[in-house]
Amino acid sequence: MATSTAPSTTRLGDVVRWRAMAEWNELEAMLDYRDAEMARTASVEPPMRRQIERSAICLSIGEATGLSEGQVQGRLSAAGTVREQAPSVWDAFGDGLVDFTRVRDIAATIDQLKRAESVTRLDRLVVTYAVDHTGAELRAWLRRFVQRVEADLAVERAEDERRHRHVAVRHGADSMGTLYAYLPSHELAAIEARLRKEARRNVADDDERTVAQREADQLVAWCTHSEAATSAVDANIAVMIDADVLAGAVAGFAESTDGRWAVPAGWIAAVVGTGSTFWHRIVTDPVTDDLLSHEYLGRFSPDTLNVALRFRDGVCQSPGCMVPAERCDIDHREPWPEGRTRADNLGPLCRRHHTMKGHGVLKWSTGPPGRRDPLVIEIYLSPTSIEFDG
């Protein structure tokens, strides 16, 4: 009787769950100890003595767990917030479905929310998403949740924070220092894109500098030449804005397609109004996700279509991969020439996942392109296969 020798990831999954359950037990014990000490010291007199004994709670927990007082305080704060305000998340944590890293991110989001109904809604929805997505994807989801559920308050916070923009220079050792700039995200994205483009343009054969060094030198050149003050930012920046937000009917945000940042939609509208920026407005077919009606007969898609595809998808289409689409290859779902060079048959894959697909390890399913949630990629581990729903 034949037996399969294919490796299994079942044990790894079990270990991850046991680790999360162990984290929950540790934090539950820490919270119980804190609560018991707070109750015990409630009647301690005089008040100064009560305050001193309570201030030693985190120190005692730290001595028992090997953590610093600051680490204990941070863990107690996050765990207490979730246990008290998000019972579904706390129960999922106890069952090992989510780990403390995700719980901490959810707690930070709860601290941002100002309305009780928003916290209740978050508790109802977040576990389902957190269980099946990476930590990076969850953080992006949480940021979008705040911006959509409490858009008016989030815009107010962004406007207030924008007032604190500044540049700081710090001189350090070995004749080096740091230039720090606290700027709106869309402006940083434009600077980042332009630096990346300029550092790779017309590189001489004898130029031994790394890309990072060329980017640094380029920034110095822009900042130290007089014409830099009037130079235009030459960069392709893609954002997604809901139609009602774009129309000004409701408050909302413009989000980068790779999910790394978002700014109030009004900030983008202000940039458009300067007349010095070119914009693409891309309307996606709600059924097929096709971006252009024209079909291209060649194998390689033209630059216009490549830009549109990267704007549409934002990141590599392998489940859980967060490599920005601008650093990905444009891949045919159905290989050319049988598969046409058009938007509904193309999507970005990072070089690593593109190589895996080329060797038959990854395979596109027949799911719709351009949408990460319903996309399915089959990962074959001979002789068995595992399917991941991304």
Short mmCIF file of C-alpha atoms in Angstrom, two decimals:
data_model
loop_
_atom_site.label_atom_id
_atom_site.label_comp_id
_atom_site.label_asym_id
_atom_site.label_seq_id
_atom_site.Cartn_x
_atom_site.Cartn_y
_atom_site.Cartn_z
CA MET A 1 0.00 0.00 0.00
CA ALA A 2 1.55 3.28 -1.14
CA THR A 3 1.97 6.13 1.33
CA SER A 4 2.57 9.81 0.59
CA THR A 5 5.89 11.31 1.65
CA ALA A 6 4.91 14.87 0.77
CA PRO A 7 5.76 17.35 3.55
CA SER A 8 2.85 18.92 5.41
CA THR A 9 2.49 22.38 6.96
CA THR A 10 -0.12 21.16 9.45
CA ARG A 11 2.38 21.03 12.30
CA LEU A 12 3.58 24.56 11.54
CA GLY A 13 0.01 25.80 11.70
CA ASP A 14 -0.50 24.04 15.02
CA VAL A 15 2.67 25.58 16.46
CA VAL A 16 1.59 29.08 15.43
CA ARG A 17 -1.77 28.56 17.11
CA TRP A 18 -0.20 27.17 20.30
CA ARG A 19 2.13 30.15 20.44
CA ALA A 20 -0.79 32.58 20.17
CA MET A 21 -2.66 30.70 22.89
CA ALA A 22 0.44 30.86 25.11
CA GLU A 23 0.61 34.63 24.52
CA TRP A 24 -3.05 34.93 25.52
CA ASN A 25 -2.48 32.94 28.72
CA GLU A 26 0.52 35.10 29.62
CA LEU A 27 -1.39 38.34 29.06
CA GLU A 28 -4.50 37.05 30.82
CA ALA A 29 -2.34 36.21 33.85
CA MET A 30 -0.69 39.65 33.71
CA LEU A 31 -4.08 41.38 33.57
CA ASP A 32 -5.45 39.26 36.41
CA TYR A 33 -2.42 40.06 38.57
CA ARG A 34 -2.75 43.77 37.83
CA ASP A 35 -6.47 43.78 38.62
CA ALA A 36 -5.93 41.85 41.86
CA GLU A 37 -3.21 44.27 42.96
CA MET A 38 -5.36 47.28 42.10
CA ALA A 39 -8.19 45.82 44.22
CA ARG A 40 -5.85 44.96 47.11
CA THR A 41 -4.30 48.42 47.24
CA ALA A 42 -7.64 50.24 46.97
CA SER A 43 -7.82 50.48 50.78
CA VAL A 44 -4.14 51.17 51.41
CA GLU A 45 -3.52 54.37 53.35
CA PRO A 46 -2.11 56.92 53.11
CA PRO A 47 -2.68 57.70 49.40
CA MET A 48 1.04 58.16 48.81
CA ARG A 49 1.65 54.59 49.98
CA ARG A 50 -1.15 53.38 47.68
CA GLN A 51 0.40 55.16 44.71
CA ILE A 52 3.84 53.71 45.42
CA GLU A 53 2.54 50.14 45.69
CA ARG A 54 0.55 50.49 42.47
CA SER A 55 3.52 51.91 40.63
CA ALA A 56 5.41 48.71 41.46
CA ILE A 57 2.87 46.45 39.72
CA CYS A 58 4.59 46.58 36.33
CA LEU A 59 7.97 46.09 37.98
CA SER A 60 6.75 42.92 39.71
CA ILE A 61 5.29 41.57 36.46
CA GLY A 62 8.52 42.40 34.64
CA GLU A 63 10.61 40.53 37.19
CA ALA A 64 8.40 37.45 36.76
CA THR A 65 8.37 37.55 32.94
CA GLY A 66 11.78 38.96 32.07
CA LEU A 67 10.27 42.07 30.50
CA SER A 68 11.05 45.72 31.14
CA GLU A 69 8.50 47.95 32.85
CA GLY A 70 7.90 49.72 29.54
CA GLN A 71 7.21 46.43 27.76
CA VAL A 72 4.83 45.36 30.51
CA GLN A 73 2.96 48.66 30.37
CA GLY A 74 2.60 48.43 26.59
CA ARG A 75 1.30 44.86 26.71
CA LEU A 76 -1.12 45.55 29.54
CA SER A 77 -2.46 48.60 27.74
CA ALA A 78 -3.06 46.79 24.44
CA ALA A 79 -4.44 43.63 26.04
CA GLY A 80 -6.69 45.57 28.42
CA THR A 81 -8.11 47.66 25.58
CA VAL A 82 -8.99 44.61 23.49
CA ARG A 83 -10.33 42.53 26.41
CA GLU A 84 -12.63 45.35 27.51
CA GLN A 85 -13.76 46.77 24.16
CA ALA A 86 -13.37 43.99 21.57
CA PRO A 87 -14.52 40.70 23.13
CA SER A 88 -14.66 38.87 19.78
CA VAL A 89 -11.02 39.70 19.13
CA TRP A 90 -10.06 38.62 22.66
CA ASP A 91 -11.88 35.30 22.25
CA ALA A 92 -10.16 34.70 18.89
CA PHE A 93 -6.84 35.48 20.56
CA GLY A 94 -7.60 32.92 23.29
CA ASP A 95 -8.41 30.33 20.62
CA GLY A 96 -5.07 30.97 18.91
CA LEU A 97 -6.65 32.39 15.73
CA VAL A 98 -4.79 35.71 15.99
CA ASP A 99 -1.48 36.49 17.67
CA PHE A 100 -0.48 39.36 19.94
CA THR A 101 1.07 41.35 17.10
CA ARG A 102 -2.34 41.57 15.44
CA VAL A 103 -4.06 42.21 18.77
CA ARG A 104 -1.70 45.12 19.43
CA ASP A 105 -2.45 46.64 16.02
CA ILE A 106 -6.19 46.28 16.64
CA ALA A 107 -5.80 47.91 20.07
CA ALA A 108 -4.00 50.87 18.50
CA THR A 109 -6.89 51.24 16.05
CA ILE A 110 -9.44 51.16 18.87
CA ASP A 111 -7.53 53.99 20.54
CA GLN A 112 -7.93 56.03 17.35
CA LEU A 113 -11.68 55.50 17.10
CA LYS A 114 -13.85 58.01 18.95
CA ARG A 115 -17.34 56.53 18.56
CA ALA A 116 -18.52 53.46 20.47
CA GLU A 117 -20.46 52.15 17.47
CA SER A 118 -17.24 52.25 15.41
CA VAL A 119 -15.45 50.04 17.94
CA THR A 120 -18.40 47.62 17.98
CA ARG A 121 -18.33 47.43 14.19
CA LEU A 122 -14.57 46.85 14.19
CA ASP A 123 -14.93 44.01 16.68
CA ARG A 124 -17.60 42.42 14.49
CA LEU A 125 -15.57 42.55 11.26
CA VAL A 126 -11.86 42.44 12.01
CA VAL A 127 -11.40 38.84 13.17
CA THR A 128 -12.59 37.38 9.86
CA TYR A 129 -10.04 39.48 7.99
CA ALA A 130 -7.18 39.11 10.50
CA VAL A 131 -7.31 35.30 10.46
CA ASP A 132 -6.66 34.98 6.71
CA HIS A 133 -4.31 37.89 6.01
CA THR A 134 -0.77 38.93 6.85
CA GLY A 135 0.10 41.51 9.47
CA ALA A 136 0.95 44.10 6.80
CA GLU A 137 -2.38 43.55 5.06
CA LEU A 138 -4.21 43.82 8.38
CA ARG A 139 -2.53 47.14 9.21
CA ALA A 140 -3.56 48.52 5.83
CA TRP A 141 -7.13 47.25 6.40
CA LEU A 142 -7.27 48.85 9.84
CA ARG A 143 -6.10 52.19 8.51
CA ARG A 144 -8.74 52.09 5.78
CA PHE A 145 -11.38 51.15 8.37
CA VAL A 146 -10.67 54.25 10.45
CA GLN A 147 -10.63 56.46 7.39
CA ARG A 148 -13.96 55.16 6.12
CA VAL A 149 -15.93 54.64 9.34
CA GLU A 150 -14.86 57.92 10.94
CA ALA A 151 -13.75 59.80 7.84
CA ASP A 152 -14.68 63.23 9.22
CA LEU A 153 -12.63 62.78 12.38
CA ALA A 154 -9.74 61.18 10.48
CA VAL A 155 -9.60 64.16 8.11
CA GLU A 156 -9.55 66.52 11.09
CA ARG A 157 -6.64 64.61 12.63
CA ALA A 158 -4.75 64.65 9.33
CA GLU A 159 -5.29 68.40 8.90
CA ASP A 160 -4.10 69.01 12.46
CA GLU A 161 -1.06 66.77 12.00
CA ARG A 162 -0.14 68.49 8.75
CA ARG A 163 0.51 71.67 10.73
CA HIS A 164 3.43 69.89 12.37
CA ARG A 165 5.33 69.29 9.12
CA HIS A 166 8.99 70.18 9.45
CA VAL A 167 12.53 69.38 8.42
CA ALA A 168 15.28 68.69 10.95
CA VAL A 169 19.03 68.25 10.56
CA ARG A 170 20.94 66.20 13.11
CA HIS A 171 24.74 66.06 12.96
CA GLY A 172 26.28 62.78 14.12
CA ALA A 173 29.62 61.05 14.46
CA ASP A 174 32.16 60.30 11.72
CA SER A 175 31.31 63.49 9.78
CA MET A 176 27.80 62.25 8.95
CA GLY A 177 24.32 63.29 9.98
CA THR A 178 20.62 62.82 9.31
CA LEU A 179 18.15 64.91 7.31
CA TYR A 180 14.66 64.21 8.66
CA ALA A 181 11.53 65.44 6.90
CA TYR A 182 8.01 65.09 8.36
CA LEU A 183 5.79 65.71 5.33
CA PRO A 184 2.36 64.76 3.92
CA SER A 185 2.38 61.21 2.53
CA HIS A 186 1.49 62.12 -1.07
CA GLU A 187 4.42 64.55 -1.22
CA LEU A 188 6.77 61.94 0.22
CA ALA A 189 5.51 59.42 -2.34
CA ALA A 190 6.27 61.86 -5.16
CA ILE A 191 9.76 62.53 -3.80
CA GLU A 192 10.39 58.79 -3.37
CA ALA A 193 9.25 58.00 -6.92
CA ARG A 194 11.33 60.80 -8.46
CA LEU A 195 14.46 59.81 -6.53
CA ARG A 196 14.06 56.19 -7.62
CA LYS A 197 13.65 57.27 -11.26
CA GLU A 198 16.52 59.76 -11.35
CA ALA A 199 18.98 57.43 -9.59
CA ARG A 200 18.51 54.82 -12.31
CA ARG A 201 18.62 57.16 -15.31
CA ASN A 202 21.71 57.35 -17.54
CA VAL A 203 24.07 55.58 -15.16
CA ALA A 204 27.63 55.62 -16.51
CA ASP A 205 29.44 52.32 -16.92
CA ASP A 206 32.21 53.49 -14.55
CA ASP A 207 29.79 54.72 -11.86
CA GLU A 208 30.51 52.44 -8.91
CA ARG A 209 27.95 54.04 -6.57
CA THR A 210 25.06 51.95 -5.26
CA VAL A 211 21.49 52.97 -6.02
CA ALA A 212 21.10 54.22 -2.44
CA GLN A 213 24.22 56.38 -2.82
CA ARG A 214 23.00 57.82 -6.11
CA GLU A 215 19.64 58.65 -4.53
CA ALA A 216 21.39 60.43 -1.66
CA ASP A 217 23.61 62.41 -4.03
CA GLN A 218 20.60 63.33 -6.17
CA LEU A 219 18.73 64.69 -3.14
CA VAL A 220 21.74 66.81 -2.19
CA ALA A 221 21.90 68.17 -5.75
CA TRP A 222 18.23 69.15 -5.67
CA CYS A 223 18.56 70.85 -2.29
CA THR A 224 21.77 72.74 -2.99
CA HIS A 225 21.12 74.06 -6.53
CA SER A 226 19.14 77.25 -6.92
CA GLU A 227 16.90 75.87 -9.67
CA ALA A 228 15.65 73.13 -7.34
CA ALA A 229 13.10 75.50 -5.83
CA THR A 230 11.14 75.71 -9.07
CA SER A 231 11.64 72.20 -10.42
CA ALA A 232 8.54 70.09 -11.04
CA VAL A 233 8.04 66.69 -9.50
CA ASP A 234 8.13 64.18 -12.35
CA ALA A 235 6.52 61.03 -10.94
CA ASN A 236 3.58 58.70 -11.50
CA ILE A 237 1.52 58.50 -8.31
CA ALA A 238 -1.62 56.36 -8.23
CA VAL A 239 -4.43 56.88 -5.73
CA MET A 240 -7.89 55.39 -5.32
CA ILE A 241 -10.79 57.70 -4.43
CA ASP A 242 -14.43 56.66 -4.07
CA ALA A 243 -16.75 58.46 -6.49
CA ASP A 244 -18.80 60.16 -3.74
CA VAL A 245 -15.61 61.36 -2.03
CA LEU A 246 -14.20 62.66 -5.30
CA ALA A 247 -17.46 64.53 -5.88
CA GLY A 248 -17.19 66.14 -2.46
CA ALA A 249 -20.43 64.60 -1.20
CA VAL A 250 -18.76 63.00 1.83
CA ALA A 251 -15.44 63.25 3.62
CA GLY A 252 -12.88 60.66 2.67
CA PHE A 253 -9.36 59.74 1.70
CA ALA A 254 -7.29 59.12 -1.38
CA GLU A 255 -5.38 55.87 -0.83
CA SER A 256 -2.25 54.69 -2.58
CA THR A 257 -2.83 51.52 -4.57
CA ASP A 258 -0.05 49.70 -2.70
CA GLY A 259 -1.84 50.48 0.58
CA ARG A 260 1.16 52.16 2.23
CA TRP A 261 -0.40 55.58 2.76
CA ALA A 262 -3.53 57.68 2.41
CA VAL A 263 -4.29 61.40 2.58
CA PRO A 264 -7.52 63.44 2.70
CA ALA A 265 -8.98 63.64 -0.80
CA GLY A 266 -8.93 67.42 -0.61
CA TRP A 267 -5.14 67.43 -0.51
CA ILE A 268 -5.04 65.62 -3.84
CA ALA A 269 -7.65 67.97 -5.30
CA ALA A 270 -5.43 70.90 -4.30
CA VAL A 271 -2.49 69.40 -6.19
CA VAL A 272 -4.64 68.83 -9.28
CA GLY A 273 -5.76 72.43 -9.15
CA THR A 274 -2.22 73.76 -9.54
CA GLY A 275 -2.24 72.89 -13.25
CA SER A 276 1.34 71.58 -13.07
CA THR A 277 0.45 67.91 -12.71
CA PHE A 278 -0.84 65.40 -15.23
CA TRP A 279 -3.41 62.91 -14.02
CA HIS A 280 -4.75 59.63 -15.29
CA ARG A 281 -8.38 58.88 -14.53
CA ILE A 282 -8.91 55.15 -14.88
CA VAL A 283 -12.39 53.65 -14.95
CA THR A 284 -12.43 49.89 -14.40
CA ASP A 285 -15.14 47.67 -15.84
CA PRO A 286 -17.07 46.36 -12.80
CA VAL A 287 -17.52 42.92 -14.40
CA THR A 288 -14.34 42.10 -16.32
CA ASP A 289 -11.91 44.59 -14.67
CA ASP A 290 -10.64 45.44 -18.17
CA LEU A 291 -9.03 48.87 -18.31
CA LEU A 292 -8.75 49.47 -22.08
CA SER A 293 -11.11 48.36 -24.80
CA HIS A 294 -8.32 48.03 -27.38
CA GLU A 295 -6.53 44.69 -27.67
CA TYR A 296 -2.76 44.61 -28.23
CA LEU A 297 -1.41 42.02 -30.57
CA GLY A 298 2.18 41.94 -29.34
CA ARG A 299 3.52 40.08 -26.33
CA PHE A 300 4.69 43.08 -24.33
CA SER A 301 2.10 45.57 -23.13
CA PRO A 302 2.72 49.25 -23.92
CA ASP A 303 3.78 51.67 -21.19
CA THR A 304 0.30 53.18 -20.92
CA LEU A 305 -1.24 49.80 -20.12
CA ASN A 306 1.59 48.90 -17.73
CA VAL A 307 0.98 52.09 -15.76
CA ALA A 308 -2.76 51.41 -15.69
CA LEU A 309 -2.25 47.82 -14.48
CA ARG A 310 0.07 48.93 -11.70
CA PHE A 311 -2.42 51.60 -10.66
CA ARG A 312 -5.23 49.03 -10.66
CA ASP A 313 -3.55 46.33 -8.57
CA GLY A 314 -1.12 48.25 -6.38
CA VAL A 315 0.93 45.26 -5.24
CA CYS A 316 2.07 41.81 -6.39
CA GLN A 317 -0.93 39.55 -6.90
CA SER A 318 0.51 36.57 -5.04
CA PRO A 319 -1.50 36.12 -1.82
CA GLY A 320 0.00 38.08 1.05
CA CYS A 321 2.79 39.65 -1.03
CA MET A 322 3.05 43.42 -0.48
CA VAL A 323 5.79 44.26 -3.03
CA PRO A 324 4.63 47.47 -4.78
CA ALA A 325 3.39 46.88 -8.32
CA GLU A 326 5.89 49.36 -9.73
CA ARG A 327 8.66 46.94 -8.73
CA CYS A 328 6.87 43.94 -10.27
CA ASP A 329 6.85 42.25 -13.68
CA ILE A 330 3.67 42.37 -15.75
CA ASP A 331 2.67 38.74 -16.18
CA HIS A 332 0.22 37.00 -18.53
CA ARG A 333 -2.29 34.91 -16.59
CA GLU A 334 -2.85 32.74 -19.69
CA PRO A 335 0.53 32.55 -21.47
CA TRP A 336 1.00 34.47 -24.69
CA PRO A 337 0.23 33.99 -27.57
CA GLU A 338 -2.85 31.99 -26.51
CA GLY A 339 -3.49 34.59 -23.84
CA ARG A 340 -4.03 38.09 -25.20
CA THR A 341 -2.06 41.15 -24.08
CA ARG A 342 -4.94 42.98 -22.44
CA ALA A 343 -5.86 44.07 -18.95
CA ASP A 344 -8.09 41.13 -18.09
CA ASN A 345 -5.19 38.71 -18.78
CA LEU A 346 -2.39 40.68 -17.12
CA GLY A 347 -1.32 41.39 -13.57
CA PRO A 348 1.80 42.32 -11.58
CA LEU A 349 3.96 39.60 -10.00
CA CYS A 350 7.16 40.37 -8.11
CA ARG A 351 10.29 38.82 -9.58
CA ARG A 352 10.36 36.06 -6.94
CA HIS A 353 6.77 34.93 -7.53
CA HIS A 354 7.13 35.42 -11.30
CA THR A 355 10.11 33.04 -11.24
CA MET A 356 8.15 30.54 -9.17
CA LYS A 357 5.31 30.71 -11.70
CA GLY A 358 7.77 30.20 -14.56
CA HIS A 359 8.98 26.99 -12.93
CA GLY A 360 5.44 25.72 -12.40
CA VAL A 361 5.38 26.22 -8.62
CA LEU A 362 2.74 28.96 -8.84
CA LYS A 363 -0.21 28.83 -11.19
CA TRP A 364 -2.92 31.40 -11.89
CA SER A 365 -6.44 30.10 -11.42
CA THR A 366 -9.36 31.31 -13.51
CA GLY A 367 -10.36 33.88 -10.87
CA PRO A 368 -10.95 37.50 -11.95
CA PRO A 369 -7.83 39.69 -12.38
CA GLY A 370 -7.14 42.92 -10.59
CA ARG A 371 -8.89 42.04 -7.34
CA ARG A 372 -6.74 40.62 -4.55
CA ASP A 373 -9.55 39.33 -2.36
CA PRO A 374 -11.13 36.79 -4.78
CA LEU A 375 -7.83 35.95 -6.49
CA VAL A 376 -6.73 32.35 -6.11
CA ILE A 377 -3.20 31.13 -6.78
CA GLU A 378 -2.53 27.40 -6.59
CA ILE A 379 0.79 26.41 -5.02
CA TYR A 380 1.87 22.93 -6.07
CA LEU A 381 4.02 20.86 -3.74
CA SER A 382 4.38 17.59 -5.61
CA PRO A 383 2.61 15.22 -5.41
CA THR A 384 -0.13 17.10 -3.50
CA SER A 385 -1.43 20.64 -3.88
CA ILE A 386 -2.59 23.34 -1.51
CA GLU A 387 -4.89 26.20 -2.46
CA PHE A 388 -4.61 29.65 -0.86
CA ASP A 389 -7.48 32.11 -1.09
CA GLY A 390 -5.83 35.53 -1.22
#
